[in-house]
């Protein structure tokens, strides 16, 4: 689904929500592609490729707010989900603080939005890595990890890539198309403490993912950097 | 939710989206999985809805419709998985191409044994119930609970889903299933004498709302939650040390599920990450203990007519009279270990690959009446249920917490106690079972997590006594 099609679906959902009785509505249409490869002790174990699309509708009826979502873009489901969001809004308690931001409360005008989004620096325009490229990186990282003193085996080293396009529309004219990319890598290792019956399994996933979240535009997958950071962690202490 | 009349025929529905009949779907999968040893195309449409009442306020009523496909390509230990929610031949061919480019060795698609058409273990339908009607039930639960003056807060939750599944294999096997699920839970807070305690109760299974919204059903759950919360208000500290422990029937089987069951999922076997790997044919429990994992029980949460690889489920005996006799297998572990698949390949949704998972895991009934087990225990602790727990899969050490337990003194249940933990080792704990009650049952509404996936499961056991092998961690302090 391209961006033009996503915008068309978003506008259609807004119309459905309005005609079902919403006083205001916000719709989100998202598409994403993801690739990841996990190797374990140097051997390919898990490979994932996904391509998905989904939408959600937040409907407001006065100061009540309802929500529904779907990944089915069948025409019947578009209308049905918008209607369910409105029905949900009727059942919940009113919340006077829940309302759409007025145009004068937006952080910038619609004309300035593309420039502001670029400042958020969340889209990597470099070519998407293929599964084969991710696997090659995972094998290298897995090998480096297993060379650490005391590490007996790998429980899985993963490289992943995720790209996403989000379209957000509101009934009072807000409209945004936002692409983003994200890389991830992680490794889980077994550390042999000298006693064959007492292997200690230590997951380093969280540390690795934290580093990547901090990385900026055009993230490069630096194995050396990752392991410099990991060795400062607590798992070998 | 679609009515019974509107229930989708998975073959017709997905065939229409793909523009293919059964023969065409098989040809598509053959093309997408060319060179694979095993794998399948998994197609799913899931409709789910939930609503909760949080202290008188209706919170987050939600409804979602999700559909998509998962294409799995297996070569020995390697699993390549592609998924997407655009169900079209083009998308599936593209997914197959992505996976083929990184596939390891070219293999022959291995045909495995074919199974007779299984008997359905639930009705493949979910009667519709409007949001307004569900809200009315939640408000009735709230009013009923608040009749008790000690109750200060009530949270009630009602949810249901209907999942349509179609599995197409390259060998021409096509299997379909329509899976209903409904769940109700209630949490109450009670206050008395400046103290405040909360307790929950939940019920669910592969049936529709009508089985849950009968007042007789939800009232008993509300009564149970209130009783436990009030017992906790008057509970004292828990003694600690080595002592006989009697576990209650039903939900206390979560110890069995976590400490034993996960170690008998055969993906741990070929990865050599289970303490049970070398114990097949050996005694792992007392001769009173027989443990099964059964996917065929009528209407239970963990029941499945077919698993998510299309294999009919079965009653798998894991421990027979104390001897470890079997593991649970999906097709991959069965092939790697030269065993039969047991219908234990499950996934959370089309976005997830299958894993070896439990279905309804329970210990079979013994012969002793439960009251006799209590009466013949001079001093010990009765644990009717457990909260959370942790198991180290490498060493087998476990720790479980018990929200509410009771002292056993001179063969009688006496003071309720809070803050108990149970510590032991899963390879030996069942060898200390010296009494098994005749009251085995499944309890609660369990959801099991593994490798980032959650699936509904059944958990159960009879009343049983551990004469040793465990240590109770308590909260009682010794007098100075």
XYZ file of C-alpha atoms in Angstrom:
717
model
C 0.000 0.000 0.000
C 1.560 3.303 -1.041
C 1.213 6.626 0.763
C -1.483 7.877 -1.599
C -3.576 4.790 -0.938
C -3.025 5.126 2.818
C -4.283 8.704 2.716
C -7.333 7.608 0.708
C -8.189 4.906 3.283
C -7.647 7.373 6.135
C -10.076 9.895 4.611
C -12.609 7.142 3.994
C -12.398 6.097 7.660
C -12.952 9.687 8.780
C -16.092 9.817 6.611
C -17.351 6.501 8.041
C -16.784 7.704 11.620
C -18.594 10.985 10.977
C -21.534 9.305 9.324
C -21.768 6.846 12.269
C -22.236 9.811 14.612
C -18.759 10.904 15.673
C -18.410 14.599 16.390
C -14.676 14.280 15.782
C -12.302 11.473 14.831
C -8.639 10.630 14.477
C -7.501 7.818 12.220
C -4.141 6.211 11.837
C -3.025 4.003 8.944
C 0.323 2.234 9.282
C 2.386 0.028 7.026
C 5.637 -1.613 7.942
C 8.290 -3.975 6.657
C 10.563 -5.920 8.927
C 13.468 -8.298 8.388
C 15.424 -10.102 11.058
C 17.879 -12.969 11.210
C 19.005 -14.978 14.225
C 21.996 -17.269 14.195
C 22.898 -19.594 17.044
C 26.455 -20.807 17.434
C 27.133 -19.626 13.895
C 24.188 -21.517 12.378
C 21.126 -19.838 10.875
C 18.184 -20.477 13.190
C 15.365 -17.960 12.730
C 14.659 -15.721 9.781
C 11.683 -13.387 9.717
C 10.293 -11.196 6.974
C 7.060 -9.335 7.482
C 5.016 -6.844 5.609
C 1.982 -5.479 7.384
C -0.670 -2.805 7.312
C -3.194 -1.799 9.950
C -5.471 1.064 10.888
C -7.204 2.443 13.952
C -10.063 4.815 14.557
C -10.481 7.018 17.624
C -14.000 8.429 17.600
C -15.240 11.250 19.786
C -18.864 11.822 20.635
C -18.924 15.079 22.591
C -16.452 14.503 25.408
C -16.597 10.707 25.172
C -13.982 8.791 23.270
C -14.009 5.268 21.721
C -11.428 3.206 19.850
C -11.291 0.252 17.438
C -8.638 -1.149 15.148
C -8.122 -3.670 12.370
C -5.603 -5.068 9.944
C -8.290 -6.068 7.477
C -8.866 -3.432 4.787
C -11.984 -5.092 3.374
C -14.595 -2.416 2.675
C -17.028 -3.954 5.170
C -14.376 -3.924 7.892
C -13.515 -0.235 7.317
C -17.129 0.788 7.901
C -17.648 -1.723 10.730
C -14.578 -0.657 12.704
C -15.413 3.044 12.415
C -18.921 2.291 13.666
C -17.581 0.165 16.566
C -15.362 3.063 17.663
C -18.406 5.342 17.779
C -20.457 2.716 19.683
C -17.619 2.373 22.201
C -17.556 6.136 22.695
C -21.232 6.080 23.644
C -20.565 3.561 26.446
C -17.588 5.165 28.197
C -17.638 7.890 30.798
C -17.249 11.471 29.641
C -13.834 13.067 29.997
C -13.790 16.819 29.576
C -10.038 16.806 28.983
C -10.300 14.509 26.001
C -10.646 16.488 22.791
C -8.866 17.169 19.550
C -6.166 19.790 19.614
C -7.345 22.921 17.809
C -5.254 24.122 14.838
C -3.956 27.017 16.952
C -2.635 24.437 19.460
C -0.682 22.422 16.887
C 3.104 22.597 17.308
C 3.419 24.053 13.826
C 1.301 24.788 10.777
C 0.576 22.076 8.231
C 2.865 23.893 5.794
C 5.789 23.717 8.246
C 5.162 20.087 9.204
C 7.458 18.396 6.621
C 10.397 20.529 7.802
C 9.645 19.759 11.469
C 9.417 16.038 10.728
C 12.791 16.120 9.008
C 14.226 17.586 12.214
C 13.011 14.538 14.114
C 15.584 12.677 12.068
C 13.872 9.327 12.221
C 14.019 8.175 8.612
C 17.079 6.389 7.318
C 17.075 6.693 3.545
C 19.889 4.206 3.042
C 18.913 1.036 1.185
C 17.063 -1.545 3.241
C 19.358 -4.428 4.150
C 18.405 -7.778 2.666
C 17.996 -10.893 4.778
C 21.305 -12.156 3.416
C 23.129 -8.985 4.537
C 21.561 -9.183 7.979
C 22.594 -12.819 8.260
C 26.195 -11.993 7.379
C 26.292 -9.373 10.131
C 24.678 -11.724 12.623
C 27.267 -14.434 11.908
C 30.123 -11.968 12.484
C 28.582 -10.668 15.709
C 27.875 -14.196 16.947
C 31.510 -15.157 16.293
C 32.842 -12.108 18.159
C 30.508 -12.821 21.069
C 31.661 -16.415 21.406
C 35.317 -15.326 21.511
C 34.803 -13.660 24.895
C 36.576 -15.533 27.703
C 34.150 -17.733 29.627
C 31.436 -17.755 26.960
C 30.555 -21.357 26.186
C 27.939 -20.915 23.507
C 25.499 -18.533 21.901
C 21.789 -18.752 22.542
C 21.015 -16.608 19.516
C 22.406 -13.467 17.898
C 19.928 -11.366 15.956
C 20.053 -8.516 13.495
C 16.849 -6.772 12.521
C 15.602 -3.945 10.364
C 12.211 -2.291 10.551
C 10.746 0.413 8.332
C 7.405 2.014 8.937
C 5.121 4.572 7.306
C 2.369 6.119 9.415
C -0.465 8.301 8.195
C -2.361 10.234 10.830
C -5.478 12.239 9.962
C -7.947 14.090 12.120
C -11.380 15.457 11.305
C -10.208 19.029 11.895
C -7.615 18.962 9.149
C -4.447 17.602 10.728
C -2.618 15.367 8.272
C 0.790 13.791 8.568
C 2.756 11.132 6.673
C 5.684 9.938 8.733
C 8.271 7.377 7.608
C 10.762 5.883 10.060
C 13.420 3.182 10.202
C 14.889 1.245 13.082
C 17.714 -1.252 13.437
C 18.124 -3.729 16.232
C 20.684 -6.270 17.262
C 20.973 -8.502 20.268
C 22.806 -11.510 21.518
C 22.142 -14.003 24.284
C 25.072 -15.999 25.576
C 25.779 -18.874 27.906
C 28.608 -18.339 30.315
C 30.243 -21.493 31.630
C 31.285 -20.953 35.230
C 33.606 -23.954 35.218
C 31.021 -26.404 36.468
C 29.433 -28.224 33.537
C 26.195 -28.601 35.447
C 25.984 -24.953 36.326
C 25.720 -23.007 33.126
C 24.570 -19.485 33.636
C 22.381 -18.006 30.961
C 22.689 -14.263 30.636
C 20.597 -12.218 28.271
C 22.211 -9.113 26.880
C 19.265 -8.138 24.765
C 18.208 -5.169 26.818
C 21.625 -3.589 26.848
C 22.055 -3.970 23.112
C 18.640 -2.589 22.308
C 19.167 0.391 24.584
C 22.256 1.343 22.653
C 20.432 1.170 19.374
C 17.568 3.279 20.574
C 20.065 6.018 21.342
C 21.674 5.819 17.926
C 20.881 8.594 15.514
C 20.220 8.947 11.834
C 21.915 6.495 9.496
C 22.746 4.052 12.242
C 25.657 1.884 11.310
C 25.868 -1.575 12.757
C 29.143 -1.440 14.603
C 29.965 -4.741 16.253
C 33.057 -3.299 17.926
C 31.016 -0.493 19.499
C 28.376 -2.902 20.738
C 30.836 -5.197 22.431
C 32.836 -2.392 23.959
C 29.644 -1.397 25.683
C 28.656 -4.914 26.621
C 31.962 -5.711 28.225
C 31.374 -2.814 30.593
C 28.149 -4.467 31.675
C 27.699 -6.714 34.629
C 27.444 -10.084 32.964
C 31.116 -11.009 33.268
C 31.648 -9.501 36.696
C -18.932 -10.356 16.502
C -20.383 -12.350 13.714
C -23.392 -14.454 14.586
C -23.497 -18.206 14.306
C -25.099 -17.812 10.893
C -22.314 -15.506 9.760
C -19.441 -17.725 10.858
C -16.930 -17.810 8.059
C -16.014 -20.996 6.252
C -12.193 -20.597 6.284
C -11.636 -22.496 3.028
C -14.151 -20.379 1.145
C -13.172 -17.070 2.792
C -9.403 -17.306 2.304
C -9.848 -18.974 -1.084
C -11.840 -15.927 -2.191
C -9.140 -13.502 -0.979
C -6.483 -15.530 -2.805
C -8.663 -16.139 -5.843
C -7.861 -19.857 -5.600
C -9.567 -23.157 -4.866
C -7.999 -25.924 -2.741
C -5.891 -27.226 -5.621
C -4.679 -23.714 -6.444
C -3.801 -23.023 -2.799
C -1.729 -26.220 -2.613
C 0.094 -25.263 -5.828
C 0.788 -21.786 -4.398
C 2.311 -23.264 -1.228
C 4.359 -25.774 -3.226
C 5.802 -22.887 -5.222
C 6.428 -20.673 -2.179
C 8.105 -23.478 -0.204
C 10.100 -25.034 -3.041
C 13.248 -26.667 -1.643
C 12.010 -26.684 1.963
C 12.012 -29.743 4.169
C 8.785 -28.717 5.884
C 6.564 -25.728 6.469
C 3.083 -24.433 5.791
C 0.960 -21.464 4.872
C -1.074 -20.334 7.864
C -4.028 -18.027 7.217
C -5.918 -16.376 10.049
C -8.780 -13.982 10.644
C -9.316 -12.956 14.236
C -12.124 -10.846 15.662
C -11.810 -9.855 19.286
C -13.522 -7.515 21.712
C -13.233 -6.602 25.355
C -14.619 -4.187 27.882
C -13.913 -3.537 31.527
C -15.622 -1.777 34.396
C -13.071 -0.141 36.666
C -14.595 1.035 39.906
C -17.855 2.030 38.276
C -16.355 3.489 35.101
C -16.481 1.746 31.756
C -12.886 1.571 30.555
C -11.377 0.927 27.150
C -14.071 -0.950 25.269
C -12.216 -2.302 22.287
C -12.847 -4.273 19.170
C -10.317 -5.398 16.633
C -10.257 -7.402 13.443
C -6.926 -8.822 12.330
C -6.127 -11.046 9.447
C -3.000 -12.172 7.704
C -0.808 -15.019 6.618
C 2.326 -16.683 7.914
C 4.600 -18.658 5.621
C 7.002 -20.952 7.425
C 9.942 -22.668 5.813
C 11.781 -25.265 7.888
C 15.103 -26.950 7.136
C 16.370 -29.039 10.049
C 16.943 -26.618 13.009
C 16.465 -23.525 10.867
C 13.070 -21.785 10.679
C 12.450 -19.031 8.146
C 9.237 -17.125 8.654
C 7.448 -14.500 6.627
C 4.157 -12.902 7.515
C 1.962 -10.121 6.330
C -1.604 -8.949 6.520
C -2.273 -8.519 2.863
C -3.721 -11.881 1.927
C -3.009 -12.237 -1.768
C -1.179 -14.742 -3.958
C 1.278 -11.999 -4.920
C 2.162 -11.220 -1.300
C 2.661 -14.912 -0.508
C 4.863 -15.479 -3.559
C 6.956 -12.435 -2.595
C 7.295 -13.764 0.955
C 8.356 -17.158 -0.399
C 10.960 -15.497 -2.611
C 12.413 -13.478 0.306
C 12.831 -16.665 2.326
C 14.177 -18.757 -0.563
C 17.024 -16.289 -1.094
C 18.427 -17.005 2.342
C 17.408 -20.657 2.658
C 20.196 -23.045 3.573
C 20.317 -26.487 1.951
C 17.821 -27.501 -0.708
C 15.684 -30.238 0.723
C 12.962 -32.604 -0.295
C 9.618 -31.709 1.268
C 9.152 -34.530 3.733
C 5.732 -36.054 3.837
C 4.733 -37.075 7.328
C 2.018 -39.401 8.440
C -1.500 -38.307 7.673
C -4.088 -38.122 10.407
C -7.791 -38.931 10.348
C -10.163 -35.964 10.520
C -10.236 -34.987 14.199
C -13.352 -34.639 16.335
C -14.033 -30.991 17.148
C -13.632 -30.226 20.854
C -15.635 -26.972 20.805
C -18.423 -25.366 18.824
C -16.917 -23.181 16.115
C -19.110 -20.173 16.720
C -19.623 -17.219 19.021
C -23.079 -15.783 19.633
C -23.141 -12.006 19.341
C -23.618 -9.868 22.433
C -23.849 -6.111 22.018
C -21.521 -3.781 23.870
C -24.518 -2.383 25.758
C -25.507 -5.905 26.916
C -21.936 -6.621 28.075
C -21.849 -3.346 29.989
C -25.119 -4.342 31.692
C -23.514 -7.619 32.867
C -20.450 -5.774 34.206
C -22.643 -3.333 36.121
C -24.600 -6.264 37.610
C -21.293 -7.819 38.754
C -20.291 -4.495 40.313
C -23.611 -4.155 42.175
C -23.504 -7.764 43.390
C -19.945 -7.430 44.748
C -20.720 -4.170 46.538
C -23.523 -5.797 48.522
C -20.701 -6.897 50.819
C -19.866 -3.914 53.010
C -16.151 -4.780 53.113
C -15.827 -4.308 49.333
C -14.415 -0.900 48.388
C -13.401 -1.360 44.732
C -14.499 -3.683 41.929
C -12.834 -4.247 38.551
C -14.645 -6.556 36.157
C -13.597 -7.590 32.668
C -15.325 -9.401 29.821
C -13.636 -10.426 26.576
C -14.206 -12.770 23.650
C -12.662 -13.674 20.341
C -13.375 -15.818 17.313
C -10.407 -16.978 15.251
C -10.718 -18.576 11.806
C -7.704 -20.599 10.749
C -6.707 -22.311 7.500
C -3.490 -24.301 7.161
C -2.262 -25.340 3.724
C 0.668 -27.688 3.314
C 2.673 -28.414 0.194
C 1.684 -32.092 0.358
C -1.947 -31.149 -0.288
C -3.115 -31.257 3.332
C -5.634 -28.523 4.076
C -6.935 -28.144 7.633
C -9.284 -25.526 9.026
C -10.588 -24.565 12.421
C -12.872 -21.950 13.976
C -11.871 -21.190 17.557
C -14.068 -19.301 20.020
C -12.799 -17.986 23.331
C -14.467 -16.058 26.144
C -13.139 -14.843 29.476
C -14.478 -13.054 32.532
C -12.436 -11.818 35.472
C -13.162 -9.851 38.593
C -10.858 -8.175 41.106
C -12.186 -6.864 44.396
C -10.569 -4.738 47.070
C -11.793 -5.172 50.631
C -11.024 -2.967 53.615
C -11.487 -3.626 57.307
C -9.902 -2.162 60.419
C -7.559 0.075 58.440
C -6.245 -2.825 56.319
C -6.863 -3.261 52.612
C -6.462 -6.425 50.518
C -7.412 -7.436 46.988
C -8.126 -10.743 45.294
C -9.087 -11.860 41.805
C -10.995 -14.687 40.186
C -11.344 -15.521 36.533
C -13.012 -18.050 34.311
C -12.858 -18.734 30.601
C -12.850 -21.305 27.871
C -13.574 -22.092 24.257
C -17.240 -21.188 24.453
C -19.194 -18.018 24.022
C -20.517 -15.282 26.290
C -23.653 -17.193 27.109
C -21.614 -19.577 29.274
C -20.185 -16.676 31.267
C -23.020 -14.203 31.676
C -25.348 -16.506 33.589
C -25.525 -14.961 37.100
C -24.872 -18.336 38.723
C -21.510 -18.503 36.935
C -20.190 -15.014 37.622
C -21.616 -14.840 41.141
C -19.530 -17.818 42.205
C -16.385 -16.098 40.856
C -17.248 -12.849 42.657
C -17.945 -14.779 45.887
C -14.575 -16.529 45.589
C -12.671 -13.268 45.083
C -14.425 -11.600 48.040
C -13.837 -14.633 50.287
C -10.108 -14.655 49.484
C -9.729 -10.891 49.967
C -11.458 -11.073 53.356
C -9.379 -14.084 54.408
C -6.246 -12.092 53.540
C -7.476 -9.248 55.776
C -7.450 -11.537 58.802
C -4.347 -13.513 57.740
C -1.200 -13.677 59.815
C 2.457 -14.123 58.890
C 3.554 -17.373 57.268
C 5.868 -19.822 59.066
C 9.025 -20.837 57.232
C 11.167 -23.955 56.963
C 10.895 -27.507 55.708
C 7.408 -28.898 56.309
C 4.765 -30.979 54.527
C 2.898 -28.866 51.994
C -0.565 -29.687 50.654
C -1.386 -28.109 47.291
C -5.027 -27.465 46.418
C -6.835 -28.730 43.314
C -7.024 -26.711 40.095
C -4.940 -23.555 39.715
C -2.131 -24.727 42.032
C -1.199 -26.854 39.022
C 0.604 -23.749 37.757
C 3.633 -25.171 39.608
C 3.320 -28.338 37.529
C 2.967 -26.234 34.361
C 5.990 -24.019 35.022
C 8.321 -26.398 36.825
C 7.646 -29.577 34.860
C 5.607 -28.782 31.742
C 7.963 -26.286 30.070
C 10.864 -28.681 30.502
C 8.893 -31.333 28.598
C 8.343 -29.157 25.508
C 10.618 -30.922 23.037
C 12.201 -27.818 21.489
C 14.097 -27.638 24.815
C 15.081 -31.259 24.199
C 16.867 -30.744 20.873
C 18.336 -27.468 22.094
C 19.540 -29.336 25.212
C 18.158 -26.661 27.494
C 15.997 -28.863 29.698
C 16.969 -30.681 32.834
C 14.743 -33.556 31.642
C 16.731 -34.199 28.428
C 18.396 -37.360 29.711
C 15.658 -38.601 32.011
C 13.294 -40.410 29.606
C 12.419 -43.818 31.052
C 13.620 -42.755 34.495
C 11.688 -41.984 37.654
C 11.000 -38.260 38.021
C 7.980 -38.517 40.344
C 6.410 -40.779 42.925
C 4.463 -43.728 41.536
C 1.236 -41.908 42.448
C 1.877 -39.278 39.767
C 0.600 -39.355 36.192
C 0.790 -36.116 34.208
C -0.810 -35.527 30.816
C -1.058 -32.664 28.372
C -4.452 -32.937 26.720
C -5.596 -30.796 23.793
C -8.865 -32.651 23.319
C -10.829 -31.665 26.441
C -14.202 -30.159 25.584
C -14.372 -26.349 25.671
C -11.196 -25.828 27.742
C -8.900 -22.829 27.154
C -5.974 -24.911 25.969
C -8.038 -27.207 23.761
C -7.534 -27.267 20.008
C -9.119 -29.482 17.412
C -5.949 -29.116 15.337
C -2.729 -27.374 16.313
C -1.299 -24.476 14.303
C 0.569 -26.803 11.961
C -2.619 -28.700 11.119
C -1.878 -31.769 13.275
C -4.876 -33.038 15.277
C -4.274 -32.642 18.995
C -4.231 -35.586 21.398
C -3.889 -36.606 25.009
C -0.114 -36.850 25.484
C 1.070 -38.800 28.530
C 4.201 -37.143 29.899
C 4.726 -38.907 33.226
C 3.146 -42.315 33.833
C 3.148 -43.695 37.388
C 6.167 -41.526 38.138
C 8.233 -42.476 35.065
C 9.029 -39.850 32.395
C 7.574 -41.370 29.233
C 7.211 -38.590 26.706
C 7.650 -35.038 25.515
C 5.348 -32.685 23.615
C 6.329 -32.305 19.953
C 5.624 -30.049 17.035
C 6.555 -31.281 13.539
C 10.080 -29.862 13.720
C 11.046 -31.430 17.053
C 9.378 -34.688 16.015
C 11.491 -34.805 12.862
C 14.719 -33.849 14.620
C 14.197 -36.434 17.369
C 12.527 -39.138 15.237
C 9.258 -38.968 17.208
C 5.590 -38.393 16.322
C 4.162 -34.877 16.432
C 1.698 -34.622 19.310
C -0.309 -31.666 18.011
C 1.609 -29.264 20.246
C 2.721 -26.714 17.615
C 1.052 -23.442 18.622
C 1.397 -19.751 17.835
C -0.059 -16.542 19.216
C -1.172 -15.317 15.811
C -0.204 -15.315 12.141
C 2.598 -12.912 13.068
C 4.325 -15.655 15.037
C 6.013 -18.927 14.102
C 4.937 -22.087 15.903
C 6.592 -23.238 19.090
C 6.134 -26.408 21.093
C 3.547 -25.412 23.681
C 1.395 -26.975 26.347
C -2.384 -27.173 25.904
C -4.209 -28.376 29.055
C -1.609 -29.765 31.445
C -2.874 -31.639 34.461
C -2.071 -34.329 36.947
C -4.576 -37.161 37.004
C -6.704 -37.923 40.045
C -5.517 -40.361 42.669
C -7.735 -42.225 45.134
C -7.490 -40.263 48.366
C -10.351 -37.923 49.351
C -8.879 -34.384 49.766
C -10.221 -34.030 53.307
C -8.323 -37.186 54.270
C -5.073 -35.630 52.991
C -5.574 -32.656 55.315
C -6.720 -34.853 58.202
C -3.580 -37.007 58.031
C -1.211 -34.029 58.030
C -0.143 -33.266 61.583
C 1.534 -29.939 60.869
C 2.152 -28.189 57.551
C 0.873 -25.620 55.097
C -2.056 -25.729 52.676
C -1.541 -23.730 49.470
C -4.795 -23.567 47.504
C -3.319 -21.548 44.668
C -0.202 -19.752 43.444
C 0.565 -16.286 42.150
C 3.736 -15.791 40.156
C 6.780 -18.012 40.001
C 10.194 -18.422 38.438
C 12.019 -21.498 37.181
C 15.668 -21.659 36.144
C 15.518 -23.969 33.092
C 19.186 -24.949 33.423
C 19.356 -25.867 37.108
C 15.675 -26.679 37.654
C 15.419 -24.492 40.778
C 11.995 -22.861 41.263
C 10.401 -20.273 43.516
C 6.624 -19.734 43.599
C 4.643 -17.250 45.633
C 1.329 -18.020 47.257
C -0.989 -15.105 47.970
C -3.074 -16.917 50.574
C -2.217 -20.128 52.399
C -3.468 -21.840 55.544
C -1.661 -23.469 58.419
C -2.452 -27.139 58.961
C -2.458 -27.987 62.657
C -3.458 -31.397 64.004
C -5.108 -32.356 60.733
C -7.182 -29.213 60.405
C -6.937 -26.011 58.336
C -6.517 -23.190 60.841
C -5.064 -19.685 60.447
C -4.830 -18.078 56.983
C -1.335 -16.738 56.241
C 0.087 -14.430 53.572
C 3.520 -14.004 52.052
C 4.375 -17.699 51.568
C 6.858 -18.816 48.931
C 7.654 -22.356 47.881
C 11.224 -23.219 46.900
C 12.388 -26.488 45.350
C 13.818 -28.246 42.333
C 11.658 -29.434 39.470
C 13.587 -32.653 38.836
C 12.911 -33.928 42.347
C 9.806 -32.180 43.690
C 7.318 -34.740 42.363
C 9.214 -37.645 43.937
C 8.032 -36.293 47.300
C 4.318 -36.616 46.460
C 2.929 -39.055 49.015
C -0.833 -38.465 48.606
C -2.881 -37.633 45.507
C -6.511 -36.569 45.852
C -9.444 -37.837 43.824
C -10.447 -34.311 42.803
C -8.334 -33.381 39.762
C -9.716 -30.388 37.903
C -8.620 -27.502 35.723
C -8.745 -24.061 37.308
C -8.653 -20.387 36.396
C -8.105 -18.877 32.981
C -4.425 -19.298 32.233
C -2.303 -17.598 29.606
C 1.186 -18.951 29.078
C 4.117 -16.867 27.856
C 7.139 -18.255 26.030
C 9.596 -16.644 23.652
C 7.506 -13.487 23.359
C 4.276 -15.324 22.541
C 1.169 -15.772 24.710
C -1.321 -18.590 24.253
C -4.301 -19.710 26.341
C -3.721 -22.853 28.371
C -5.484 -25.081 30.861
C -3.815 -25.764 34.202
C -4.882 -28.326 36.780
C -4.201 -30.992 39.332
C -5.865 -32.769 42.249
C -5.169 -31.986 45.898
C -1.732 -33.445 46.639
C 0.769 -33.563 49.458
C 4.525 -33.001 49.241
C 6.068 -34.751 52.210
C 9.413 -32.991 51.632
C 11.650 -31.652 48.892
C 10.413 -28.104 49.284
C 11.161 -25.250 51.617
C 8.560 -22.717 52.645
C 9.810 -19.161 52.709
C 7.672 -17.346 55.243
C 7.205 -13.986 56.884
C 6.949 -15.045 60.518
C 9.710 -13.589 62.691
C 11.105 -15.532 65.612
C 10.562 -14.031 69.069
C 13.715 -12.274 70.358
